[in-house]
Amino acid sequence: MNQSSRRYLAWLFGVVVIATLVWWESQQRVSENTIKIRADYALSGNLAQYGDWATNGITLAVEEINGAGGINDKPVEVIYEDSEGQPSTAVSAYHKLRNVDGVNYVITYQSSIALAVAPLANEDRVIQMDVSATTPDYSSPDDFIFRTGIVATQLATDAAEQLGNVQRVGLLTINNDFGQGMAEVFKQSYEGTIVAEETFEQDATDFKTQLTKLIAATPQTIWLVGHLKESGLIAKQAQELNVEAPFFSDVYSVEGPDFLTNAGPAADGVVYLAPLFRKENTTEAMADFAQRYRERFNSEPTYFTAQAYDGMVALARAIAECDDDDTECVRQALNELSFEGASGHIDFDENGDVVKPVELKTIRNGEFVTLTEE
């Protein structure tokens, strides 16, 4: 190689180095001027349906926030991590978001995930906004964790009240933080006799043993708590076993296409409790959200998408009152928030929880309808 070629290569190398440094500095400036939020929940596996709903709600909120100029002139960037519904995976993802991404805000979905991340978030003074967890164990006063979903202490208590005239109830609940929390509150609140109590594992597919034991106990009603796919299979297998006791359940367990697909004809007639979420003839915030959601995704919103949307909006409103690195200020701002959200009124109590009205619903011809609707 002659001297001219060597000079050219040296010049070219210098250009590449300078261009790389300029790009890196620009990326750093972009990063510094972006508010990063980590979303950590199942995007694959049996719980992926929940993750899809959460992602849609968050996406709609972020697009609206950034379309209006961001938060204090900074765009919002959501970094999604697939926990696969496993707490250990969620914890690993959390450490990555802190050590690599330097994120001060995390959105979770699912009781087990919320509980796994919460101690870490509190220790690091990271704001955690859960958009579905029901477990009472997630409630703790004056810290950095919040939720927009209804709490088991309300939902299971209301279920026990609805079943007040039923003297014999059997329990069939998923063996995780969601199921255990709901079962414990129900047992404390129900005044009749619990004739049998059975549990099943997440991702299970055969429930005939539990159903057979419940049949032997002759309950009048079975209180069912699970995830959509397992709950659907339970309804189908109960019909195959000629279980006469009807199921009474909750929105998290049955209101979704995975339940309908797995249950088939057995889905019709299941009665359940759900937070009040009607896309028309309710609050203006709910109706407006439903219309924007349809226009964006060409599909109907669910209560779960509304909860995720509200979680993102709540974070944005609180961060707007502060320096986005000052999570103590954001925590206080969240405690002072009060607004009509897509999923109902958002007003966090001292535990970071919300209380919302509920209604009875049922499944009729494959549709989720208010029980009084014809």
mmCIF file of C-alpha atoms in Angstrom:
data_model
loop_
_atom_site.group_PDB
_atom_site.id
_atom_site.type_symbol
_atom_site.label_atom_id
_atom_site.label_comp_id
_atom_site.label_asym_id
_atom_site.label_seq_id
_atom_site.Cartn_x
_atom_site.Cartn_y
_atom_site.Cartn_z
ATOM 1 C CA MET A 1 0.000 0.000 0.000
ATOM 2 C CA ASN A 2 1.502 3.339 -1.009
ATOM 3 C CA GLN A 3 1.673 6.435 1.170
ATOM 4 C CA SER A 4 -1.252 8.090 -0.626
ATOM 5 C CA SER A 5 -3.523 5.114 0.097
ATOM 6 C CA ARG A 6 -2.480 5.099 3.746
ATOM 7 C CA ARG A 7 -3.263 8.806 4.084
ATOM 8 C CA TYR A 8 -6.659 8.218 2.474
ATOM 9 C CA LEU A 9 -7.481 5.345 4.852
ATOM 10 C CA ALA A 10 -6.392 7.425 7.846
ATOM 11 C CA TRP A 11 -8.584 10.281 6.649
ATOM 12 C CA LEU A 12 -11.510 7.902 6.101
ATOM 13 C CA PHE A 13 -11.047 6.378 9.568
ATOM 14 C CA GLY A 14 -11.063 9.841 11.102
ATOM 15 C CA VAL A 15 -14.280 10.727 9.280
ATOM 16 C CA VAL A 16 -15.963 7.541 10.537
ATOM 17 C CA VAL A 17 -14.852 8.206 14.130
ATOM 18 C CA ILE A 18 -16.107 11.788 14.037
ATOM 19 C CA ALA A 19 -19.404 10.741 12.462
ATOM 20 C CA THR A 20 -19.823 8.052 15.109
ATOM 21 C CA LEU A 21 -19.160 10.525 17.917
ATOM 22 C CA VAL A 22 -21.599 13.019 16.432
ATOM 23 C CA TRP A 23 -24.258 10.293 16.137
ATOM 24 C CA TRP A 24 -23.630 9.123 19.713
ATOM 25 C CA GLU A 25 -23.882 12.640 21.078
ATOM 26 C CA SER A 26 -27.098 13.228 19.134
ATOM 27 C CA GLN A 27 -28.519 9.970 20.486
ATOM 28 C CA GLN A 28 -27.581 11.021 24.008
ATOM 29 C CA ARG A 29 -29.319 14.360 23.518
ATOM 30 C CA VAL A 30 -32.414 12.561 22.199
ATOM 31 C CA SER A 31 -32.313 10.226 25.193
ATOM 32 C CA GLU A 32 -31.956 13.111 27.632
ATOM 33 C CA ASN A 33 -34.901 14.876 26.015
ATOM 34 C CA THR A 34 -37.146 11.811 26.074
ATOM 35 C CA ILE A 35 -39.215 10.569 28.998
ATOM 36 C CA LYS A 36 -38.795 6.810 29.062
ATOM 37 C CA ILE A 37 -41.381 4.498 30.568
ATOM 38 C CA ARG A 38 -40.963 0.744 30.815
ATOM 39 C CA ALA A 39 -43.985 -1.518 30.252
ATOM 40 C CA ASP A 40 -43.378 -4.949 31.780
ATOM 41 C CA TYR A 41 -46.001 -7.647 31.271
ATOM 42 C CA ALA A 42 -46.874 -10.734 29.199
ATOM 43 C CA LEU A 43 -46.637 -10.222 25.440
ATOM 44 C CA SER A 44 -46.524 -13.937 24.649
ATOM 45 C CA GLY A 45 -47.979 -17.136 26.065
ATOM 46 C CA ASN A 46 -51.395 -17.697 27.628
ATOM 47 C CA LEU A 47 -51.572 -14.170 29.047
ATOM 48 C CA ALA A 48 -50.709 -12.381 25.810
ATOM 49 C CA GLN A 49 -54.319 -11.245 25.316
ATOM 50 C CA TYR A 50 -54.050 -9.114 28.446
ATOM 51 C CA GLY A 51 -50.757 -7.693 27.193
ATOM 52 C CA ASP A 52 -52.280 -6.782 23.834
ATOM 53 C CA TRP A 53 -55.070 -4.871 25.565
ATOM 54 C CA ALA A 54 -52.622 -3.039 27.810
ATOM 55 C CA THR A 55 -50.382 -2.146 24.866
ATOM 56 C CA ASN A 56 -53.283 -0.715 22.886
ATOM 57 C CA GLY A 57 -54.416 1.457 25.790
ATOM 58 C CA ILE A 58 -50.894 2.728 26.452
ATOM 59 C CA THR A 59 -50.235 3.300 22.743
ATOM 60 C CA LEU A 60 -53.345 5.429 22.332
ATOM 61 C CA ALA A 61 -52.454 7.534 25.376
ATOM 62 C CA VAL A 62 -48.841 8.049 24.280
ATOM 63 C CA GLU A 63 -49.841 9.017 20.745
ATOM 64 C CA GLU A 64 -52.234 11.622 22.132
ATOM 65 C CA ILE A 65 -49.666 12.916 24.630
ATOM 66 C CA ASN A 66 -46.910 13.226 22.028
ATOM 67 C CA GLY A 67 -49.350 14.674 19.499
ATOM 68 C CA ALA A 68 -50.050 17.462 21.963
ATOM 69 C CA GLY A 69 -46.357 18.242 22.424
ATOM 70 C CA GLY A 70 -45.288 15.593 24.910
ATOM 71 C CA ILE A 71 -44.749 16.201 28.614
ATOM 72 C CA ASN A 72 -43.116 19.554 29.241
ATOM 73 C CA ASP A 73 -42.012 19.573 25.594
ATOM 74 C CA LYS A 74 -40.434 16.116 25.894
ATOM 75 C CA PRO A 75 -41.801 13.147 23.924
ATOM 76 C CA VAL A 76 -42.718 9.951 25.746
ATOM 77 C CA GLU A 77 -41.074 6.680 24.752
ATOM 78 C CA VAL A 78 -42.437 3.361 26.031
ATOM 79 C CA ILE A 79 -40.015 0.439 26.152
ATOM 80 C CA TYR A 80 -41.877 -2.872 26.171
ATOM 81 C CA GLU A 81 -40.541 -5.971 27.906
ATOM 82 C CA ASP A 82 -42.148 -9.409 27.667
ATOM 83 C CA SER A 83 -42.352 -10.941 31.145
ATOM 84 C CA GLU A 84 -44.242 -13.943 29.714
ATOM 85 C CA GLY A 85 -46.401 -13.697 32.831
ATOM 86 C CA GLN A 86 -43.474 -14.900 34.990
ATOM 87 C CA PRO A 87 -42.424 -12.876 38.071
ATOM 88 C CA SER A 88 -38.759 -13.927 37.780
ATOM 89 C CA THR A 89 -38.626 -12.658 34.193
ATOM 90 C CA ALA A 90 -40.261 -9.405 35.269
ATOM 91 C CA VAL A 91 -37.612 -8.908 37.968
ATOM 92 C CA SER A 92 -34.813 -9.453 35.439
ATOM 93 C CA ALA A 93 -36.451 -6.946 33.116
ATOM 94 C CA TYR A 94 -36.733 -4.451 35.958
ATOM 95 C CA HIS A 95 -33.005 -4.635 36.711
ATOM 96 C CA LYS A 96 -32.313 -4.036 33.015
ATOM 97 C CA LEU A 97 -34.546 -0.986 32.926
ATOM 98 C CA ARG A 98 -32.724 0.503 35.896
ATOM 99 C CA ASN A 99 -29.131 -0.457 35.086
ATOM 100 C CA VAL A 100 -29.181 -0.107 31.295
ATOM 101 C CA ASP A 101 -32.094 2.134 30.361
ATOM 102 C CA GLY A 102 -32.145 4.351 33.462
ATOM 103 C CA VAL A 103 -35.944 4.391 33.563
ATOM 104 C CA ASN A 104 -37.800 6.027 36.466
ATOM 105 C CA TYR A 105 -41.300 4.767 35.580
ATOM 106 C CA VAL A 106 -42.666 1.273 35.040
ATOM 107 C CA ILE A 107 -46.115 0.016 34.039
ATOM 108 C CA THR A 108 -47.053 -3.513 35.119
ATOM 109 C CA TYR A 109 -50.033 -5.776 34.485
ATOM 110 C CA GLN A 110 -50.964 -8.851 36.581
ATOM 111 C CA SER A 111 -50.900 -9.354 40.351
ATOM 112 C CA SER A 112 -47.861 -11.647 40.443
ATOM 113 C CA ILE A 113 -45.821 -9.279 38.282
ATOM 114 C CA ALA A 114 -46.897 -6.257 40.303
ATOM 115 C CA LEU A 115 -45.888 -7.886 43.589
ATOM 116 C CA ALA A 116 -42.514 -9.024 42.239
ATOM 117 C CA VAL A 117 -41.581 -5.553 41.016
ATOM 118 C CA ALA A 118 -43.074 -3.438 43.835
ATOM 119 C CA PRO A 119 -40.317 -3.894 46.487
ATOM 120 C CA LEU A 120 -37.660 -3.023 43.920
ATOM 121 C CA ALA A 121 -39.554 0.031 42.719
ATOM 122 C CA ASN A 122 -40.008 1.320 46.243
ATOM 123 C CA GLU A 123 -36.350 0.747 47.095
ATOM 124 C CA ASP A 124 -35.222 2.606 43.970
ATOM 125 C CA ARG A 125 -37.922 5.291 44.254
ATOM 126 C CA VAL A 126 -39.258 4.296 40.835
ATOM 127 C CA ILE A 127 -42.917 5.053 40.135
ATOM 128 C CA GLN A 128 -44.799 1.807 39.440
ATOM 129 C CA MET A 129 -48.224 2.077 37.829
ATOM 130 C CA ASP A 130 -50.057 -1.232 37.660
ATOM 131 C CA VAL A 131 -53.090 -1.366 35.369
ATOM 132 C CA SER A 132 -54.741 -4.639 36.423
ATOM 133 C CA ALA A 133 -53.516 -6.112 39.726
ATOM 134 C CA THR A 134 -56.294 -7.025 42.151
ATOM 135 C CA THR A 135 -54.283 -8.568 44.991
ATOM 136 C CA PRO A 136 -54.657 -6.720 48.331
ATOM 137 C CA ASP A 137 -50.966 -7.401 49.028
ATOM 138 C CA TYR A 138 -50.059 -4.721 46.474
ATOM 139 C CA SER A 139 -51.670 -2.050 48.670
ATOM 140 C CA SER A 140 -49.232 -0.145 50.856
ATOM 141 C CA PRO A 141 -49.377 3.423 52.159
ATOM 142 C CA ASP A 142 -47.364 6.456 51.131
ATOM 143 C CA ASP A 143 -44.951 4.852 48.671
ATOM 144 C CA PHE A 144 -44.182 4.747 44.953
ATOM 145 C CA ILE A 145 -46.680 2.122 43.747
ATOM 146 C CA PHE A 146 -50.125 2.864 42.297
ATOM 147 C CA ARG A 147 -52.840 1.038 40.332
ATOM 148 C CA THR A 148 -55.821 1.879 38.167
ATOM 149 C CA GLY A 149 -57.489 -1.545 38.477
ATOM 150 C CA ILE A 150 -60.117 -2.448 41.041
ATOM 151 C CA VAL A 151 -58.850 -4.188 44.208
ATOM 152 C CA ALA A 152 -59.914 -7.671 45.334
ATOM 153 C CA THR A 153 -61.047 -6.249 48.656
ATOM 154 C CA GLN A 154 -63.781 -4.462 46.717
ATOM 155 C CA LEU A 155 -64.444 -6.937 43.889
ATOM 156 C CA ALA A 156 -64.510 -10.112 46.004
ATOM 157 C CA THR A 157 -66.479 -8.412 48.776
ATOM 158 C CA ASP A 158 -69.069 -7.309 46.223
ATOM 159 C CA ALA A 159 -69.173 -10.861 44.844
ATOM 160 C CA ALA A 160 -69.821 -12.255 48.331
ATOM 161 C CA GLU A 161 -72.628 -9.736 48.760
ATOM 162 C CA GLN A 162 -74.175 -10.694 45.404
ATOM 163 C CA LEU A 163 -74.155 -14.336 46.514
ATOM 164 C CA GLY A 164 -75.679 -13.487 49.892
ATOM 165 C CA ASN A 165 -78.831 -15.492 49.148
ATOM 166 C CA VAL A 166 -76.869 -18.549 48.039
ATOM 167 C CA GLN A 167 -76.279 -20.828 51.019
ATOM 168 C CA ARG A 168 -73.726 -23.247 49.530
ATOM 169 C CA VAL A 169 -70.816 -22.053 47.392
ATOM 170 C CA GLY A 170 -67.798 -23.889 45.992
ATOM 171 C CA LEU A 171 -64.549 -22.072 45.202
ATOM 172 C CA LEU A 172 -62.408 -22.799 42.139
ATOM 173 C CA THR A 173 -59.479 -20.391 41.958
ATOM 174 C CA ILE A 174 -56.150 -20.103 40.166
ATOM 175 C CA ASN A 175 -53.137 -20.764 42.379
ATOM 176 C CA ASN A 176 -51.354 -17.428 42.097
ATOM 177 C CA ASP A 177 -51.466 -14.027 43.778
ATOM 178 C CA PHE A 178 -54.590 -13.021 41.847
ATOM 179 C CA GLY A 179 -56.553 -16.131 42.784
ATOM 180 C CA GLN A 180 -55.324 -16.307 46.359
ATOM 181 C CA GLY A 181 -56.118 -12.665 47.022
ATOM 182 C CA MET A 182 -59.625 -12.968 45.617
ATOM 183 C CA ALA A 183 -60.303 -16.211 47.517
ATOM 184 C CA GLU A 184 -59.109 -14.862 50.859
ATOM 185 C CA VAL A 185 -61.280 -11.760 50.658
ATOM 186 C CA PHE A 186 -64.295 -13.741 49.468
ATOM 187 C CA LYS A 187 -64.001 -16.203 52.366
ATOM 188 C CA GLN A 188 -63.827 -13.342 54.851
ATOM 189 C CA SER A 189 -66.913 -11.687 53.377
ATOM 190 C CA TYR A 190 -69.211 -14.570 52.420
ATOM 191 C CA GLU A 191 -71.814 -15.422 55.083
ATOM 192 C CA GLY A 192 -72.965 -18.778 53.693
ATOM 193 C CA THR A 193 -71.170 -22.133 53.685
ATOM 194 C CA ILE A 194 -68.148 -22.797 51.483
ATOM 195 C CA VAL A 195 -68.672 -26.497 50.817
ATOM 196 C CA ALA A 196 -65.451 -27.096 48.869
ATOM 197 C CA GLU A 197 -62.382 -25.179 47.775
ATOM 198 C CA GLU A 198 -60.234 -26.237 44.826
ATOM 199 C CA THR A 199 -57.289 -24.573 43.089
ATOM 200 C CA PHE A 200 -55.564 -25.032 39.735
ATOM 201 C CA GLU A 201 -52.243 -23.990 38.272
ATOM 202 C CA GLN A 202 -51.656 -21.276 35.711
ATOM 203 C CA ASP A 203 -51.449 -22.775 32.188
ATOM 204 C CA ALA A 204 -53.221 -25.981 33.280
ATOM 205 C CA THR A 205 -55.525 -27.659 30.750
ATOM 206 C CA ASP A 206 -57.243 -30.483 32.659
ATOM 207 C CA PHE A 207 -59.608 -29.524 35.477
ATOM 208 C CA LYS A 208 -61.762 -32.644 35.717
ATOM 209 C CA THR A 209 -60.363 -33.704 39.097
ATOM 210 C CA GLN A 210 -61.205 -30.364 40.717
ATOM 211 C CA LEU A 211 -64.631 -30.271 39.080
ATOM 212 C CA THR A 212 -65.426 -33.812 40.207
ATOM 213 C CA LYS A 213 -64.605 -32.892 43.804
ATOM 214 C CA LEU A 214 -66.806 -29.818 43.556
ATOM 215 C CA ILE A 215 -69.699 -31.892 42.169
ATOM 216 C CA ALA A 216 -69.421 -34.225 45.175
ATOM 217 C CA ALA A 217 -69.808 -31.252 47.541
ATOM 218 C CA THR A 218 -73.091 -30.191 45.818
ATOM 219 C CA PRO A 219 -72.611 -26.397 45.770
ATOM 220 C CA GLN A 220 -75.421 -24.181 44.534
ATOM 221 C CA THR A 221 -72.932 -21.887 42.773
ATOM 222 C CA ILE A 222 -69.210 -22.072 41.926
ATOM 223 C CA TRP A 223 -67.151 -18.913 42.424
ATOM 224 C CA LEU A 224 -64.600 -19.073 39.576
ATOM 225 C CA VAL A 225 -61.400 -17.014 39.538
ATOM 226 C CA GLY A 226 -58.798 -17.607 36.839
ATOM 227 C CA HIS A 227 -57.263 -16.344 33.641
ATOM 228 C CA LEU A 228 -59.232 -16.268 30.411
ATOM 229 C CA LYS A 229 -57.916 -19.432 28.750
ATOM 230 C CA GLU A 230 -58.061 -21.627 31.857
ATOM 231 C CA SER A 231 -61.495 -20.289 32.818
ATOM 232 C CA GLY A 232 -62.828 -21.073 29.354
ATOM 233 C CA LEU A 233 -61.572 -24.646 29.511
ATOM 234 C CA ILE A 234 -63.111 -25.022 32.979
ATOM 235 C CA ALA A 235 -66.522 -23.921 31.710
ATOM 236 C CA LYS A 236 -66.280 -26.362 28.789
ATOM 237 C CA GLN A 237 -65.201 -29.313 30.924
ATOM 238 C CA ALA A 238 -67.875 -28.537 33.521
ATOM 239 C CA GLN A 239 -70.508 -28.795 30.799
ATOM 240 C CA GLU A 240 -69.015 -32.105 29.654
ATOM 241 C CA LEU A 241 -69.249 -33.398 33.231
ATOM 242 C CA ASN A 242 -72.843 -32.147 33.554
ATOM 243 C CA VAL A 243 -72.007 -29.822 36.437
ATOM 244 C CA GLU A 244 -75.362 -28.321 37.422
ATOM 245 C CA ALA A 245 -74.087 -25.490 39.649
ATOM 246 C CA PRO A 246 -73.715 -22.261 37.624
ATOM 247 C CA PHE A 247 -70.491 -20.275 37.615
ATOM 248 C CA PHE A 248 -70.265 -16.814 39.163
ATOM 249 C CA SER A 249 -67.078 -15.000 38.231
ATOM 250 C CA ASP A 250 -65.354 -11.662 37.576
ATOM 251 C CA VAL A 251 -64.322 -9.541 34.605
ATOM 252 C CA TYR A 252 -60.666 -10.601 34.735
ATOM 253 C CA SER A 253 -61.591 -14.275 34.514
ATOM 254 C CA VAL A 254 -64.117 -14.322 31.675
ATOM 255 C CA GLU A 255 -64.467 -11.091 29.689
ATOM 256 C CA GLY A 256 -62.355 -11.747 26.627
ATOM 257 C CA PRO A 257 -62.179 -13.722 23.364
ATOM 258 C CA ASP A 258 -59.851 -16.359 24.836
ATOM 259 C CA PHE A 259 -62.588 -17.334 27.297
ATOM 260 C CA LEU A 260 -65.195 -17.529 24.553
ATOM 261 C CA THR A 261 -62.936 -19.584 22.281
ATOM 262 C CA ASN A 262 -62.078 -22.160 24.947
ATOM 263 C CA ALA A 263 -65.529 -22.330 26.536
ATOM 264 C CA GLY A 264 -67.538 -22.568 23.328
ATOM 265 C CA PRO A 265 -71.309 -22.891 23.983
ATOM 266 C CA ALA A 266 -70.603 -23.302 27.713
ATOM 267 C CA ALA A 267 -69.772 -19.584 27.941
ATOM 268 C CA ASP A 268 -73.398 -18.479 27.632
ATOM 269 C CA GLY A 269 -75.090 -17.808 30.929
ATOM 270 C CA VAL A 270 -71.976 -17.209 33.040
ATOM 271 C CA VAL A 271 -72.679 -14.289 35.389
ATOM 272 C CA TYR A 272 -69.847 -12.075 36.598
ATOM 273 C CA LEU A 273 -68.978 -8.819 38.303
ATOM 274 C CA ALA A 274 -67.236 -6.051 36.372
ATOM 275 C CA PRO A 275 -66.338 -2.419 36.982
ATOM 276 C CA LEU A 276 -68.897 -0.156 35.363
ATOM 277 C CA PHE A 277 -67.634 0.464 31.827
ATOM 278 C CA ARG A 278 -70.214 1.214 29.189
ATOM 279 C CA LYS A 279 -68.944 2.733 26.002
ATOM 280 C CA GLU A 280 -72.016 4.885 25.550
ATOM 281 C CA ASN A 281 -74.523 6.526 27.877
ATOM 282 C CA THR A 282 -72.065 6.792 30.759
ATOM 283 C CA THR A 283 -69.444 9.478 31.340
ATOM 284 C CA GLU A 284 -68.192 11.713 28.575
ATOM 285 C CA ALA A 285 -64.641 10.492 29.254
ATOM 286 C CA MET A 286 -65.636 6.850 28.650
ATOM 287 C CA ALA A 287 -67.574 7.639 25.486
ATOM 288 C CA ASP A 288 -64.804 9.827 24.054
ATOM 289 C CA PHE A 289 -62.189 7.183 24.792
ATOM 290 C CA ALA A 290 -64.290 4.484 23.123
ATOM 291 C CA GLN A 291 -64.683 6.577 19.975
ATOM 292 C CA ARG A 292 -60.969 7.405 19.733
ATOM 293 C CA TYR A 293 -60.085 3.761 20.352
ATOM 294 C CA ARG A 294 -62.358 2.563 17.544
ATOM 295 C CA GLU A 295 -60.859 5.083 15.142
ATOM 296 C CA ARG A 296 -57.304 4.060 16.055
ATOM 297 C CA PHE A 297 -57.617 0.260 16.245
ATOM 298 C CA ASN A 298 -60.809 -0.483 14.308
ATOM 299 C CA SER A 299 -62.076 -2.615 17.204
ATOM 300 C CA GLU A 300 -64.042 -2.235 20.423
ATOM 301 C CA PRO A 301 -62.194 -1.225 23.595
ATOM 302 C CA THR A 302 -62.335 -3.304 26.748
ATOM 303 C CA TYR A 303 -62.203 -2.270 30.360
ATOM 304 C CA PHE A 304 -58.603 -3.503 30.416
ATOM 305 C CA THR A 305 -57.552 -1.131 27.636
ATOM 306 C CA ALA A 306 -59.259 1.708 29.503
ATOM 307 C CA GLN A 307 -57.349 0.914 32.709
ATOM 308 C CA ALA A 308 -54.038 0.899 30.814
ATOM 309 C CA TYR A 309 -54.916 4.161 29.083
ATOM 310 C CA ASP A 310 -55.755 5.775 32.426
ATOM 311 C CA GLY A 311 -52.513 4.540 33.966
ATOM 312 C CA MET A 312 -50.482 6.238 31.244
ATOM 313 C CA VAL A 313 -52.562 9.431 31.417
ATOM 314 C CA ALA A 314 -52.182 9.575 35.210
ATOM 315 C CA LEU A 315 -48.416 9.262 34.913
ATOM 316 C CA ALA A 316 -48.301 11.984 32.260
ATOM 317 C CA ARG A 317 -50.404 14.392 34.318
ATOM 318 C CA ALA A 318 -48.245 13.889 37.391
ATOM 319 C CA ILE A 319 -44.903 14.109 35.554
ATOM 320 C CA ALA A 320 -46.063 17.355 33.931
ATOM 321 C CA GLU A 321 -46.138 18.942 37.389
ATOM 322 C CA CYS A 322 -42.500 18.090 38.114
ATOM 323 C CA ASP A 323 -38.997 17.646 36.818
ATOM 324 C CA ASP A 324 -39.342 14.204 35.251
ATOM 325 C CA ASP A 325 -36.332 12.920 37.242
ATOM 326 C CA ASP A 326 -37.932 13.949 40.530
ATOM 327 C CA THR A 327 -39.987 10.858 41.338
ATOM 328 C CA GLU A 328 -40.777 12.100 44.840
ATOM 329 C CA CYS A 329 -42.509 15.102 43.305
ATOM 330 C CA VAL A 330 -44.327 12.831 40.828
ATOM 331 C CA ARG A 331 -45.423 10.558 43.684
ATOM 332 C CA GLN A 332 -46.965 13.503 45.498
ATOM 333 C CA ALA A 333 -48.585 14.741 42.297
ATOM 334 C CA LEU A 334 -50.197 11.320 41.753
ATOM 335 C CA ASN A 335 -51.598 11.415 45.265
ATOM 336 C CA GLU A 336 -53.238 14.738 44.466
ATOM 337 C CA LEU A 337 -54.715 13.703 41.091
ATOM 338 C CA SER A 338 -58.458 13.596 40.540
ATOM 339 C CA PHE A 339 -59.969 13.230 37.080
ATOM 340 C CA GLU A 340 -62.621 11.353 35.107
ATOM 341 C CA GLY A 341 -60.781 8.623 33.267
ATOM 342 C CA ALA A 342 -61.696 6.176 30.545
ATOM 343 C CA SER A 343 -62.190 3.436 33.144
ATOM 344 C CA GLY A 344 -63.878 5.607 35.775
ATOM 345 C CA HIS A 345 -62.890 8.213 38.324
ATOM 346 C CA ILE A 346 -59.162 8.260 39.084
ATOM 347 C CA ASP A 347 -58.434 9.440 42.612
ATOM 348 C CA PHE A 348 -55.689 7.469 44.374
ATOM 349 C CA ASP A 349 -56.090 6.843 48.099
ATOM 350 C CA GLU A 350 -53.191 6.642 50.563
ATOM 351 C CA ASN A 351 -52.417 3.120 49.324
ATOM 352 C CA GLY A 352 -52.317 4.177 45.675
ATOM 353 C CA ASP A 353 -55.622 2.395 45.018
ATOM 354 C CA VAL A 354 -58.870 3.492 43.361
ATOM 355 C CA VAL A 355 -62.481 2.588 44.070
ATOM 356 C CA LYS A 356 -64.971 2.249 41.205
ATOM 357 C CA PRO A 357 -68.624 1.210 40.871
ATOM 358 C CA VAL A 358 -69.330 -2.328 39.662
ATOM 359 C CA GLU A 359 -72.204 -4.013 37.843
ATOM 360 C CA LEU A 360 -73.449 -7.516 37.115
ATOM 361 C CA LYS A 361 -72.839 -8.795 33.595
ATOM 362 C CA THR A 362 -73.451 -12.030 31.741
ATOM 363 C CA ILE A 363 -72.509 -13.721 28.482
ATOM 364 C CA ARG A 364 -75.341 -14.004 25.994
ATOM 365 C CA ASN A 365 -74.851 -15.395 22.472
ATOM 366 C CA GLY A 366 -71.137 -14.785 22.740
ATOM 367 C CA GLU A 367 -71.580 -11.151 23.824
ATOM 368 C CA PHE A 368 -70.644 -9.552 27.154
ATOM 369 C CA VAL A 369 -73.728 -7.622 28.274
ATOM 370 C CA THR A 370 -75.107 -5.951 31.376
ATOM 371 C CA LEU A 371 -77.334 -8.461 33.129
ATOM 372 C CA THR A 372 -80.427 -6.257 32.820
ATOM 373 C CA GLU A 373 -79.974 -5.825 29.057
ATOM 374 C CA GLU A 374 -82.405 -7.738 26.839
#
